[in-house]
Amino acid sequence: MTEWWKSGVVYQVYPRSFQDTTGNGVGDIQGIIQRLDYLAWLGVDAVWVSPFYPSPMADFGYDISNHCDIHPLFGTLADLDELIVQAHAKNLKIILDYVPNHTSDEHPWFIESKSSRKSPKRDWYIWHDAKPDGSPPNNWVSYFGGESSWEWHEETQQYYLHSFLKKQPDVNWRNPDARKAMLDIIRFWYARGVDGIRVDATIVSMKDANFKDDPLNPEWCEGEDPFYRVLHVHSENVPEIHDYNRWLRETNDEFEDRLLIGETYLNTADLVSYYGQEDEFHLPYNFQLITTPWEATAVKSLVDSYDAALPDFAWPSWALGNHDRHRVATRVGAAQAKVAMMLLLTLRGTSTIYYGDELGMENVPIAPEQEVDPWGILSPGLGLGRDPERTPMQWDNSPNGGFCASDVSPWLPLSANFTLENVATQKERPNAILNLTRTLLQLRKDHNALGLGSYLPLDAQGNVFAYGRKHGTEVCVIVLNMGAQDTEWRWEGLTAPFKVLLSTCGDSGSLHPDFLRLRPHEGIILINQ
Ligand code: GLC
């Protein structure tokens, strides 16, 4: 049996921004339930929901104070149960965000841990004495501003480690009781019927046992993200991370048919190691399409080398965006957004669509006084704030875009173009990116070459990236013009009878006996006949 997720596509919902049903300008679980018909219509297979747990919201829910409940902003456990039942009835899987590297400092475990050096939960977090001069134990720095990742606790005269905000103390995964308590959270949700988890901040969850200093990064320049002042060789991606990956997988596999996805910002060689011997992640995310220059040779070299490096059993995983990275349509340009979507949905592997990317949603400029994301606030002027890619979903052209009632202020502003670019108006425009996305999702289901086929590298030509997908006798060839120029693409194999299955321009393309003419920003899928 082929696992459902291999040909499947995941859709990421950032719940604050998807659909408000309670009139507070923040999306909620009932809102997701209301929009399940849309997701089924679109044709995705699974919905990954970013955190909705009780949280002081220092990091918008990634700072959890109770992993086994729901924040009242988002609803109740009964709402979540209903989401699971209703999603399953529509053949959609539900994937939760699991945040095991840290808790909120308001989590009862941390409150207990910091109460005394003798607390039974002291070792559930990472505490360390100061150096003799009172300074932090080593030079590790935290994400979101690049300050020391150690925070002094006056009452008990020790530092605690936080890889992110100081309100997000890191859990000590080497402590067996803490580990069991964290793994029990997976069991709690799986017993409720959840189909998989996306594991947050995977690569930082184990660190060097001896707390060695990270080496300085010789390439870092003033004005860049201060987090990269050091090379994170001892604070991230240490050899013991593979023990951690296996603990997660063992727990995952106590339940039938559950999917384990990792948030893994890694290069190809390291990424491949996160599959283990089929005993670590099913899908360690490959985020390199987000970081690679948008240019045919660079993207081809990334895809070819990744495909070649994967062990036979391993299935690729792709994303073009998420709640932490600027919108793909802004990165590659609105005119390229359809080509990017065609790439995402025709590469071999399980792909994830970030909500709104199917509409070509772009970054929304956020004025400094409107900024709420801690990363942006702690790193002024570096463009690292994540609010621009977290703005409300654009459903229709009513005030507030159908995201929330007209007399309510949404938690972040809507894009200025929402009256033109929204689900309702794009549905009426056959050539809109929404309809292209839906067609691509349908083609993956109709053609095994696209859903499950092997990847066939083809020669690069100019700024055209072309590759094949093959399953049995079915062959598809995907030809993507990643530039703004008209171009011709020649391929000997075209003498075989191919026809155009889909063009991003919405017509039947321009296929000649031995070449294909591509318009600016055009992507074409060919199929053998
Ligand atoms: C992950 C999340 C990000 C969050 C961080 C800390 O990178 O994707 O949104 O801020 O972890 O939990």
PDB file of N, CA, C and O in Angstrom, residues 34 61 66 84 110 116 119 152 159 189 219 228 241 246 249 256 308 329 361 388 395 436 441 500 506 521 525:
ATOM      1  N   GLN A  34     -15.574  25.761   9.255  1.00  0.00           N
ATOM      2  CA  GLN A  34     -16.423  26.409   8.246  1.00  0.00           C
ATOM      3  C   GLN A  34     -15.796  26.371   6.859  1.00  0.00           C
ATOM      4  O   GLN A  34     -16.502  26.366   5.864  1.00  0.00           O
ATOM      5  N   GLY A  61       1.692  31.721  20.083  1.00  0.00           N
ATOM      6  CA  GLY A  61       1.242  30.348  20.261  1.00  0.00           C
ATOM      7  C   GLY A  61       2.358  29.322  20.234  1.00  0.00           C
ATOM      8  O   GLY A  61       2.132  28.160  20.598  1.00  0.00           O
ATOM      9  N   ASN A  66       0.140  24.921  28.046  1.00  0.00           N
ATOM     10  CA  ASN A  66      -0.504  23.619  28.262  1.00  0.00           C
ATOM     11  C   ASN A  66      -0.658  22.967  26.898  1.00  0.00           C
ATOM     12  O   ASN A  66      -1.430  23.451  26.060  1.00  0.00           O
ATOM     13  N   ILE A  84     -11.680  17.340  13.721  1.00  0.00           N
ATOM     14  CA  ILE A  84     -11.134  16.054  13.261  1.00  0.00           C
ATOM     15  C   ILE A  84     -12.230  15.234  12.565  1.00  0.00           C
ATOM     16  O   ILE A  84     -12.041  14.724  11.456  1.00  0.00           O
ATOM     17  N   PHE A 110       7.607  24.691  34.129  1.00  0.00           N
ATOM     18  CA  PHE A 110       8.705  25.637  34.323  1.00  0.00           C
ATOM     19  C   PHE A 110       8.540  26.393  35.647  1.00  0.00           C
ATOM     20  O   PHE A 110       9.529  26.655  36.343  1.00  0.00           O
ATOM     21  N   SER A 116      12.887  26.060  42.795  1.00  0.00           N
ATOM     22  CA  SER A 116      14.008  25.730  43.683  1.00  0.00           C
ATOM     23  C   SER A 116      14.988  24.833  42.931  1.00  0.00           C
ATOM     24  O   SER A 116      14.590  24.069  42.043  1.00  0.00           O
ATOM     25  N   SER A 119      13.832  21.315  43.122  1.00  0.00           N
ATOM     26  CA  SER A 119      12.539  20.918  42.545  1.00  0.00           C
ATOM     27  C   SER A 119      12.686  19.605  41.775  1.00  0.00           C
ATOM     28  O   SER A 119      13.681  19.408  41.058  1.00  0.00           O
ATOM     29  N   TRP A 152      19.416  34.858  33.241  1.00  0.00           N
ATOM     30  CA  TRP A 152      19.761  34.714  34.664  1.00  0.00           C
ATOM     31  C   TRP A 152      18.490  34.647  35.501  1.00  0.00           C
ATOM     32  O   TRP A 152      17.563  35.434  35.308  1.00  0.00           O
ATOM     33  N   TYR A 159      21.522  30.203  35.419  1.00  0.00           N
ATOM     34  CA  TYR A 159      20.982  30.599  34.122  1.00  0.00           C
ATOM     35  C   TYR A 159      20.093  29.472  33.579  1.00  0.00           C
ATOM     36  O   TYR A 159      20.365  28.293  33.819  1.00  0.00           O
ATOM     37  N   TRP A 189      -2.731  13.426  21.590  1.00  0.00           N
ATOM     38  CA  TRP A 189      -3.398  13.906  20.374  1.00  0.00           C
ATOM     39  C   TRP A 189      -3.697  12.765  19.408  1.00  0.00           C
ATOM     40  O   TRP A 189      -4.747  12.763  18.750  1.00  0.00           O
ATOM     41  N   GLU A 219      32.144  34.787   8.228  1.00  0.00           N
ATOM     42  CA  GLU A 219      31.482  35.461   7.097  1.00  0.00           C
ATOM     43  C   GLU A 219      30.417  36.449   7.534  1.00  0.00           C
ATOM     44  O   GLU A 219      29.840  37.162   6.715  1.00  0.00           O
ATOM     45  N   TYR A 228      23.407  34.923  13.341  1.00  0.00           N
ATOM     46  CA  TYR A 228      24.443  34.209  12.569  1.00  0.00           C
ATOM     47  C   TYR A 228      25.861  34.705  12.856  1.00  0.00           C
ATOM     48  O   TYR A 228      26.797  34.372  12.132  1.00  0.00           O
ATOM     49  N   ILE A 241      20.939  14.420  18.017  1.00  0.00           N
ATOM     50  CA  ILE A 241      19.596  14.750  17.533  1.00  0.00           C
ATOM     51  C   ILE A 241      18.938  13.500  16.940  1.00  0.00           C
ATOM     52  O   ILE A 241      17.715  13.359  16.939  1.00  0.00           O
ATOM     53  N   ARG A 246      14.549   9.517  16.764  1.00  0.00           N
ATOM     54  CA  ARG A 246      14.045   8.141  16.912  1.00  0.00           C
ATOM     55  C   ARG A 246      13.018   8.034  18.039  1.00  0.00           C
ATOM     56  O   ARG A 246      12.081   7.256  17.945  1.00  0.00           O
ATOM     57  N   ARG A 249       9.872   9.061  16.514  1.00  0.00           N
ATOM     58  CA  ARG A 249       9.343   8.088  15.543  1.00  0.00           C
ATOM     59  C   ARG A 249       8.777   6.856  16.243  1.00  0.00           C
ATOM     60  O   ARG A 249       7.721   6.343  15.864  1.00  0.00           O
ATOM     61  N   GLU A 256      -1.225   3.641  14.310  1.00  0.00           N
ATOM     62  CA  GLU A 256      -1.188   3.233  12.912  1.00  0.00           C
ATOM     63  C   GLU A 256      -1.251   4.435  11.966  1.00  0.00           C
ATOM     64  O   GLU A 256      -2.038   5.352  12.214  1.00  0.00           O
ATOM     65  N   ALA A 308      19.038  12.883  -5.948  1.00  0.00           N
ATOM     66  CA  ALA A 308      20.079  11.853  -6.037  1.00  0.00           C
ATOM     67  C   ALA A 308      20.566  11.438  -4.650  1.00  0.00           C
ATOM     68  O   ALA A 308      21.002  10.305  -4.450  1.00  0.00           O
ATOM     69  N   ALA A 329       5.096  34.793  -3.523  1.00  0.00           N
ATOM     70  CA  ALA A 329       4.757  35.707  -4.623  1.00  0.00           C
ATOM     71  C   ALA A 329       5.556  37.006  -4.510  1.00  0.00           C
ATOM     72  O   ALA A 329       5.843  37.646  -5.516  1.00  0.00           O
ATOM     73  N   MET A 361      -1.162  35.398  -2.687  1.00  0.00           N
ATOM     74  CA  MET A 361      -1.080  36.452  -1.668  1.00  0.00           C
ATOM     75  C   MET A 361       0.362  36.913  -1.510  1.00  0.00           C
ATOM     76  O   MET A 361       1.290  36.112  -1.522  1.00  0.00           O
ATOM     77  N   PRO A 388       4.142  40.347   7.829  1.00  0.00           N
ATOM     78  CA  PRO A 388       3.700  40.526   6.432  1.00  0.00           C
ATOM     79  C   PRO A 388       3.154  39.246   5.787  1.00  0.00           C
ATOM     80  O   PRO A 388       2.303  39.323   4.903  1.00  0.00           O
ATOM     81  N   TRP A 395     -11.021  36.030   1.459  1.00  0.00           N
ATOM     82  CA  TRP A 395     -12.094  35.125   1.009  1.00  0.00           C
ATOM     83  C   TRP A 395     -13.000  35.766  -0.035  1.00  0.00           C
ATOM     84  O   TRP A 395     -13.428  35.119  -0.980  1.00  0.00           O
ATOM     85  N   LEU A 436      -5.613  27.438 -11.228  1.00  0.00           N
ATOM     86  CA  LEU A 436      -4.425  26.680 -11.641  1.00  0.00           C
ATOM     87  C   LEU A 436      -4.031  25.700 -10.527  1.00  0.00           C
ATOM     88  O   LEU A 436      -3.747  24.524 -10.776  1.00  0.00           O
ATOM     89  N   LEU A 441      -3.625  20.190  -8.486  1.00  0.00           N
ATOM     90  CA  LEU A 441      -3.914  19.190  -7.444  1.00  0.00           C
ATOM     91  C   LEU A 441      -4.717  18.033  -8.044  1.00  0.00           C
ATOM     92  O   LEU A 441      -4.495  16.866  -7.704  1.00  0.00           O
ATOM     93  N   VAL A 500       0.246  18.899 -24.748  1.00  0.00           N
ATOM     94  CA  VAL A 500       0.229  19.804 -23.599  1.00  0.00           C
ATOM     95  C   VAL A 500      -0.925  19.412 -22.680  1.00  0.00           C
ATOM     96  O   VAL A 500      -2.073  19.308 -23.105  1.00  0.00           O
ATOM     97  N   GLY A 506      -3.121  29.201 -19.398  1.00  0.00           N
ATOM     98  CA  GLY A 506      -4.539  28.859 -19.488  1.00  0.00           C
ATOM     99  C   GLY A 506      -4.978  28.398 -20.866  1.00  0.00           C
ATOM    100  O   GLY A 506      -6.158  28.138 -21.077  1.00  0.00           O
ATOM    101  N   HIS A 521       7.328  33.858 -18.094  1.00  0.00           N
ATOM    102  CA  HIS A 521       6.700  33.306 -16.891  1.00  0.00           C
ATOM    103  C   HIS A 521       5.677  32.210 -17.221  1.00  0.00           C
ATOM    104  O   HIS A 521       4.643  32.105 -16.570  1.00  0.00           O
ATOM    105  N   ILE A 525       3.040  21.674 -18.666  1.00  0.00           N
ATOM    106  CA  ILE A 525       3.195  20.231 -18.410  1.00  0.00           C
ATOM    107  C   ILE A 525       2.839  19.499 -19.696  1.00  0.00           C
ATOM    108  O   ILE A 525       1.754  19.701 -20.258  1.00  0.00           O
TER     109      ILE A 525
END
